[in-house]
Amino acid sequence: QKDGYRFFMEKEIYEQSNVITDTLLGRLGTDDIIFEELDPELFNGINEIKLCACGTSYHAALSASYLFERYARVKTSVEIASEFRYREPIMTKDTLFVVISQSGETADTLETLKMAKNAGLKTLTICNVDNSSMVRLSDATILTRAGVEKGVASTKAFATQVTIFWMLSLHLAKLRSTMDNGEIIKQIELIRQIPGAVKVRDEIHEKIKRLSKRYLHGHGFFFIGRDIFYPLALEGALKLKEISYLHAEGYPSGEMKHGPIALADPELFTIALLPEHMLYEKSKSNVEELSARDSTICAISPLQFEKADDFIATKNHESYMLEFFEMMVVVQLLSLEVSIRLGNDVDMPRNLAKSVTVE
Ligand code: F6R
């Protein structure tokens, strides 16, 4: 049932607040994160984490790498499953191998899990489907509680994956004593605010609907961001490609001058993620360079940005992570509205399947 929404994807974007609340349920202690499903032994002797996934789940994994290294000070690497499988990787037993998958059935990701098991590594699956192949195969599982996701373009599953990773990074920080209790308590309070941060605000949705009228004529899109906003930029670009069939690329803001800026012209739309609490000045100057070369700029930020042609005002949040979650909703809505205006079947985009069980 679409419950009055035009497409399942729209419904699923609006559901994010509730499914994140479900994902947090019973997991937030006063000064620790509680994962009852995890045996504390799982992390014994672990010096490195390797995350492996495809598509949107890969973007969630990339986001996790920033959090794990920043908060838990644990060496973290991220792999695209279809690459990892064939490149004769080195796997050492002090590595925890983590696969991320909405479905738990993606063939390439499943194969990497088998490889890790065969190499004797401890394994953890972050998954939305209980009893899926990956859940059954791995040593430990954390379930996201996104509910059934019908839209082919993943939204709420991604939201719950990043929520789990934020929590897991703090859980590890506690175990490894890399953050003091006061700081962990503060972060837990921020986590409680995610459901509020992802609630769709009418004025934002209306603004995006208006912008989509012009954006459907864009020749190309750059989504740019720094730090954890870079994986979000990749995810924004993927969403637009998938359902609008427009060419979009995600880039780290600081990389533009190393080549991509040559493409700048008024027909190139730059969607700039400009959070207040993560490298604002640096990101802003990257966007100014693009503006000076005549790219059309859409800034997503809580801070007014006079060089922007279009501006989507997000809220002032206390932390860059809450800004991340609100901006996630903005980029999801942008692809949704452009796709609807183009008359596409948002939930069943051409050439795509919900679960990729072939190699
Ligand atoms: C994008 C999308 C795909 C999946 C990818 C992995 O919107 O849905 O990129 O994220 O096929 O699927 P799972 O997470 O089921 O392993």
Short mmCIF file of N, CA, C and O in Angstrom, two decimals, residues 276-359:
data_model
loop_
_atom_site.label_atom_id
_atom_site.label_comp_id
_atom_site.label_asym_id
_atom_site.label_seq_id
_atom_site.Cartn_x
_atom_site.Cartn_y
_atom_site.Cartn_z
N GLU A 276 27.50 22.87 8.35
CA GLU A 276 28.13 23.88 9.21
C GLU A 276 29.30 23.30 10.00
O GLU A 276 30.31 23.96 10.20
N HIS A 277 29.14 22.02 10.42
CA HIS A 277 30.10 21.47 11.39
C HIS A 277 31.13 20.52 10.79
O HIS A 277 31.70 19.71 11.51
N MET A 278 31.32 20.57 9.50
CA MET A 278 32.38 19.72 8.93
C MET A 278 33.06 20.47 7.78
O MET A 278 32.50 20.58 6.69
N LEU A 279 34.23 21.01 8.05
CA LEU A 279 35.08 21.63 7.04
C LEU A 279 34.32 22.66 6.19
O LEU A 279 34.45 22.67 4.95
N TYR A 280 33.55 23.50 6.85
CA TYR A 280 32.69 24.44 6.11
C TYR A 280 33.49 25.37 5.19
O TYR A 280 33.21 25.48 4.00
N GLU A 281 34.51 26.03 5.76
CA GLU A 281 35.25 27.02 4.97
C GLU A 281 35.93 26.37 3.77
O GLU A 281 35.92 26.92 2.66
N LYS A 282 36.52 25.22 4.01
CA LYS A 282 37.21 24.53 2.91
C LYS A 282 36.23 24.13 1.81
O LYS A 282 36.49 24.31 0.63
N SER A 283 35.08 23.59 2.22
CA SER A 283 34.10 23.15 1.23
C SER A 283 33.56 24.35 0.46
O SER A 283 33.36 24.29 -0.76
N LYS A 284 33.34 25.43 1.20
CA LYS A 284 32.79 26.63 0.58
C LYS A 284 33.74 27.15 -0.51
O LYS A 284 33.31 27.52 -1.60
N SER A 285 35.03 27.14 -0.23
CA SER A 285 35.94 27.69 -1.24
C SER A 285 35.98 26.78 -2.48
O SER A 285 36.12 27.27 -3.60
N ASN A 286 35.80 25.50 -2.30
CA ASN A 286 35.71 24.61 -3.47
C ASN A 286 34.49 24.95 -4.32
O ASN A 286 34.54 24.93 -5.55
N VAL A 287 33.38 25.26 -3.66
CA VAL A 287 32.16 25.60 -4.40
C VAL A 287 32.33 26.95 -5.10
O VAL A 287 31.87 27.14 -6.23
N GLU A 288 33.01 27.87 -4.43
CA GLU A 288 33.24 29.18 -5.05
C GLU A 288 34.05 29.04 -6.34
O GLU A 288 33.79 29.75 -7.32
N GLU A 289 34.99 28.11 -6.34
CA GLU A 289 35.78 27.89 -7.56
C GLU A 289 34.87 27.43 -8.71
O GLU A 289 35.02 27.86 -9.86
N LEU A 290 33.94 26.56 -8.39
CA LEU A 290 33.00 26.08 -9.42
C LEU A 290 32.07 27.19 -9.88
O LEU A 290 31.75 27.31 -11.07
N SER A 291 31.65 28.00 -8.93
CA SER A 291 30.76 29.12 -9.26
C SER A 291 31.49 30.11 -10.18
O SER A 291 30.92 30.61 -11.15
N ALA A 292 32.77 30.36 -9.88
CA ALA A 292 33.55 31.30 -10.69
C ALA A 292 33.70 30.79 -12.12
O ALA A 292 33.92 31.57 -13.05
N ARG A 293 33.57 29.50 -12.30
CA ARG A 293 33.66 28.93 -13.65
C ARG A 293 32.29 28.63 -14.22
O ARG A 293 32.12 27.84 -15.14
N ASP A 294 31.28 29.29 -13.61
CA ASP A 294 29.93 29.32 -14.18
C ASP A 294 29.10 28.06 -14.04
O ASP A 294 28.08 27.93 -14.72
N SER A 295 29.50 27.13 -13.20
CA SER A 295 28.59 26.01 -12.93
C SER A 295 27.38 26.56 -12.18
O SER A 295 27.49 27.54 -11.44
N THR A 296 26.22 25.98 -12.41
CA THR A 296 25.03 26.38 -11.65
C THR A 296 25.08 25.67 -10.30
O THR A 296 25.20 24.44 -10.25
N ILE A 297 25.01 26.46 -9.23
CA ILE A 297 25.24 25.89 -7.90
C ILE A 297 23.94 25.77 -7.11
O ILE A 297 23.20 26.74 -6.97
N CYS A 298 23.71 24.58 -6.60
CA CYS A 298 22.63 24.39 -5.62
C CYS A 298 23.30 24.05 -4.30
O CYS A 298 23.91 22.97 -4.16
N ALA A 299 23.24 24.96 -3.35
CA ALA A 299 23.89 24.71 -2.06
C ALA A 299 22.88 24.16 -1.07
O ALA A 299 21.76 24.66 -0.97
N ILE A 300 23.28 23.12 -0.38
CA ILE A 300 22.45 22.56 0.69
C ILE A 300 23.21 22.85 1.98
O ILE A 300 24.30 22.30 2.21
N SER A 301 22.66 23.73 2.78
CA SER A 301 23.43 24.20 3.95
C SER A 301 22.52 24.92 4.93
O SER A 301 21.51 25.51 4.53
N PRO A 302 22.90 24.93 6.21
CA PRO A 302 22.16 25.77 7.15
C PRO A 302 22.65 27.22 7.11
O PRO A 302 22.02 28.10 7.66
N LEU A 303 23.79 27.45 6.44
CA LEU A 303 24.37 28.80 6.40
C LEU A 303 24.15 29.41 5.02
O LEU A 303 24.48 28.78 4.00
N GLN A 304 23.62 30.62 4.99
CA GLN A 304 23.38 31.29 3.72
C GLN A 304 24.66 31.32 2.89
O GLN A 304 25.73 31.53 3.43
N PHE A 305 24.52 31.12 1.60
CA PHE A 305 25.71 31.09 0.74
C PHE A 305 25.41 31.93 -0.50
O PHE A 305 24.65 31.52 -1.38
N GLU A 306 25.99 33.10 -0.52
CA GLU A 306 25.55 34.08 -1.54
C GLU A 306 25.94 33.69 -2.97
O GLU A 306 25.30 34.13 -3.93
N LYS A 307 26.93 32.81 -3.12
CA LYS A 307 27.32 32.41 -4.48
C LYS A 307 26.38 31.35 -5.07
O LYS A 307 26.52 30.96 -6.22
N ALA A 308 25.41 30.90 -4.29
CA ALA A 308 24.54 29.82 -4.78
C ALA A 308 23.46 30.36 -5.71
O ALA A 308 22.89 31.42 -5.47
N ASP A 309 23.18 29.65 -6.81
CA ASP A 309 22.06 30.00 -7.66
C ASP A 309 20.77 29.54 -7.00
O ASP A 309 19.74 30.18 -7.11
N ASP A 310 20.83 28.38 -6.38
CA ASP A 310 19.69 27.86 -5.62
C ASP A 310 20.19 27.47 -4.25
O ASP A 310 21.36 27.07 -4.09
N PHE A 311 19.29 27.55 -3.29
CA PHE A 311 19.73 27.30 -1.91
C PHE A 311 18.66 26.49 -1.19
O PHE A 311 17.48 26.85 -1.18
N ILE A 312 19.07 25.38 -0.62
CA ILE A 312 18.14 24.59 0.20
C ILE A 312 18.61 24.70 1.64
O ILE A 312 19.71 24.24 1.99
N ALA A 313 17.80 25.36 2.45
CA ALA A 313 18.22 25.66 3.83
C ALA A 313 17.90 24.51 4.76
O ALA A 313 16.73 24.23 5.05
N THR A 314 18.95 23.83 5.22
CA THR A 314 18.75 22.80 6.23
C THR A 314 18.80 23.47 7.61
O THR A 314 19.15 24.64 7.73
N LYS A 315 18.47 22.68 8.64
CA LYS A 315 18.41 23.25 9.99
C LYS A 315 19.81 23.37 10.60
O LYS A 315 20.74 22.70 10.16
N ASN A 316 19.89 24.20 11.64
CA ASN A 316 21.14 24.24 12.42
C ASN A 316 21.10 23.08 13.40
O ASN A 316 20.29 23.08 14.32
N HIS A 317 21.94 22.11 13.16
CA HIS A 317 22.00 20.97 14.08
C HIS A 317 23.25 21.12 14.94
O HIS A 317 24.17 21.86 14.59
N GLU A 318 23.28 20.34 16.02
CA GLU A 318 24.44 20.41 16.92
C GLU A 318 25.64 19.66 16.38
O GLU A 318 26.75 19.88 16.84
N SER A 319 25.40 18.73 15.47
CA SER A 319 26.51 17.89 15.03
C SER A 319 26.46 17.65 13.53
O SER A 319 25.37 17.64 12.93
N TYR A 320 27.64 17.43 12.96
CA TYR A 320 27.68 17.17 11.52
C TYR A 320 26.91 15.90 11.17
O TYR A 320 26.37 15.77 10.07
N MET A 321 26.81 14.95 12.11
CA MET A 321 26.09 13.72 11.78
C MET A 321 24.60 13.97 11.62
O MET A 321 23.94 13.36 10.77
N LEU A 322 24.05 14.86 12.42
CA LEU A 322 22.63 15.19 12.24
C LEU A 322 22.44 15.95 10.93
O LEU A 322 21.44 15.77 10.22
N GLU A 323 23.42 16.77 10.59
CA GLU A 323 23.36 17.45 9.28
C GLU A 323 23.41 16.42 8.16
O GLU A 323 22.71 16.54 7.16
N PHE A 324 24.24 15.40 8.35
CA PHE A 324 24.34 14.32 7.36
C PHE A 324 22.95 13.72 7.11
O PHE A 324 22.52 13.54 5.96
N PHE A 325 22.25 13.41 8.20
CA PHE A 325 20.96 12.74 8.04
C PHE A 325 19.94 13.66 7.36
O PHE A 325 19.15 13.20 6.53
N GLU A 326 19.94 14.93 7.72
CA GLU A 326 18.96 15.81 7.05
C GLU A 326 19.32 15.97 5.56
O GLU A 326 18.44 15.94 4.69
N MET A 327 20.60 16.11 5.27
CA MET A 327 21.01 16.27 3.86
C MET A 327 20.74 15.00 3.05
O MET A 327 20.46 15.07 1.84
N MET A 328 20.83 13.85 3.72
CA MET A 328 20.48 12.59 3.05
C MET A 328 19.05 12.66 2.51
O MET A 328 18.78 12.30 1.36
N VAL A 329 18.14 13.16 3.34
CA VAL A 329 16.74 13.26 2.91
C VAL A 329 16.63 14.24 1.73
O VAL A 329 15.90 13.97 0.77
N VAL A 330 17.37 15.32 1.78
CA VAL A 330 17.30 16.32 0.70
C VAL A 330 17.73 15.69 -0.63
O VAL A 330 17.04 15.83 -1.65
N VAL A 331 18.84 14.96 -0.64
CA VAL A 331 19.28 14.39 -1.92
C VAL A 331 18.34 13.28 -2.40
O VAL A 331 18.11 13.12 -3.60
N GLN A 332 17.75 12.56 -1.46
CA GLN A 332 16.76 11.54 -1.85
C GLN A 332 15.56 12.21 -2.52
O GLN A 332 15.08 11.77 -3.57
N LEU A 333 15.05 13.27 -1.90
CA LEU A 333 13.87 13.96 -2.44
C LEU A 333 14.17 14.59 -3.80
O LEU A 333 13.32 14.62 -4.69
N LEU A 334 15.39 15.08 -3.95
CA LEU A 334 15.76 15.70 -5.22
C LEU A 334 15.66 14.69 -6.36
O LEU A 334 15.06 14.96 -7.41
N SER A 335 16.21 13.50 -6.16
CA SER A 335 16.14 12.50 -7.23
C SER A 335 14.68 12.07 -7.44
O SER A 335 14.24 11.89 -8.58
N LEU A 336 13.94 11.93 -6.36
CA LEU A 336 12.53 11.54 -6.46
C LEU A 336 11.75 12.53 -7.33
O LEU A 336 11.04 12.14 -8.27
N GLU A 337 11.90 13.81 -7.03
CA GLU A 337 11.08 14.81 -7.73
C GLU A 337 11.50 14.98 -9.18
O GLU A 337 10.65 15.18 -10.05
N VAL A 338 12.79 14.90 -9.46
CA VAL A 338 13.23 15.00 -10.86
C VAL A 338 12.68 13.80 -11.63
O VAL A 338 12.14 13.94 -12.74
N SER A 339 12.75 12.64 -11.03
CA SER A 339 12.27 11.42 -11.68
C SER A 339 10.76 11.50 -11.96
O SER A 339 10.29 11.15 -13.05
N ILE A 340 10.00 12.00 -10.99
CA ILE A 340 8.55 12.12 -11.17
C ILE A 340 8.25 13.09 -12.32
O ILE A 340 7.42 12.82 -13.19
N ARG A 341 8.96 14.22 -12.32
CA ARG A 341 8.73 15.20 -13.40
C ARG A 341 9.06 14.63 -14.78
O ARG A 341 8.46 15.00 -15.78
N LEU A 342 10.04 13.73 -14.82
CA LEU A 342 10.40 13.14 -16.11
C LEU A 342 9.40 12.05 -16.51
O LEU A 342 9.49 11.49 -17.61
N GLY A 343 8.49 11.75 -15.62
CA GLY A 343 7.47 10.74 -15.93
C GLY A 343 7.98 9.31 -15.81
O GLY A 343 7.42 8.38 -16.39
N ASN A 344 9.06 9.14 -15.06
CA ASN A 344 9.63 7.79 -14.93
C ASN A 344 8.89 6.95 -13.90
O ASN A 344 8.22 7.49 -13.02
N ASP A 345 9.06 5.64 -14.03
CA ASP A 345 8.53 4.76 -12.99
C ASP A 345 9.55 4.73 -11.86
O ASP A 345 10.54 4.00 -11.90
N VAL A 346 9.31 5.55 -10.85
CA VAL A 346 10.28 5.73 -9.77
C VAL A 346 10.63 4.41 -9.07
O VAL A 346 11.80 4.15 -8.76
N ASP A 347 9.63 3.59 -8.85
CA ASP A 347 9.87 2.37 -8.06
C ASP A 347 10.47 1.23 -8.86
O ASP A 347 11.04 0.31 -8.29
N MET A 348 10.31 1.30 -10.18
CA MET A 348 10.83 0.20 -11.02
C MET A 348 11.67 0.80 -12.14
O MET A 348 11.29 0.72 -13.31
N PRO A 349 12.80 1.41 -11.82
CA PRO A 349 13.60 2.03 -12.88
C PRO A 349 14.09 1.00 -13.89
O PRO A 349 14.26 -0.18 -13.55
N ARG A 350 14.29 1.50 -15.10
CA ARG A 350 14.69 0.58 -16.18
C ARG A 350 16.02 -0.11 -15.84
O ARG A 350 16.88 0.47 -15.18
N ASN A 351 16.16 -1.30 -16.29
CA ASN A 351 17.41 -2.08 -16.20
C ASN A 351 17.81 -2.50 -14.79
O ASN A 351 18.88 -3.05 -14.59
N LEU A 352 17.02 -2.20 -13.78
CA LEU A 352 17.44 -2.50 -12.42
C LEU A 352 16.52 -3.52 -11.75
O LEU A 352 15.35 -3.59 -12.05
N ALA A 353 17.12 -4.27 -10.81
CA ALA A 353 16.33 -5.21 -10.02
C ALA A 353 16.61 -4.92 -8.55
O ALA A 353 17.64 -4.37 -8.21
N LYS A 354 15.68 -5.27 -7.70
CA LYS A 354 15.83 -4.95 -6.28
C LYS A 354 16.99 -5.72 -5.67
O LYS A 354 17.73 -5.21 -4.86
N SER A 355 17.11 -6.97 -6.06
CA SER A 355 18.16 -7.78 -5.45
C SER A 355 18.99 -8.40 -6.57
O SER A 355 18.44 -9.02 -7.47
N VAL A 356 20.30 -8.19 -6.52
CA VAL A 356 21.15 -8.64 -7.62
C VAL A 356 21.82 -9.95 -7.23
O VAL A 356 22.89 -9.97 -6.62
N THR A 357 21.15 -11.05 -7.57
CA THR A 357 21.67 -12.35 -7.18
C THR A 357 22.47 -13.02 -8.29
O THR A 357 22.81 -14.18 -8.21
N VAL A 358 22.73 -12.24 -9.36
CA VAL A 358 23.63 -12.75 -10.40
C VAL A 358 24.94 -11.98 -10.31
O VAL A 358 24.98 -10.88 -9.77
N GLU A 359 25.99 -12.57 -10.89
CA GLU A 359 27.30 -11.92 -10.76
C GLU A 359 27.53 -10.92 -11.87
O GLU A 359 27.02 -11.09 -12.96
#
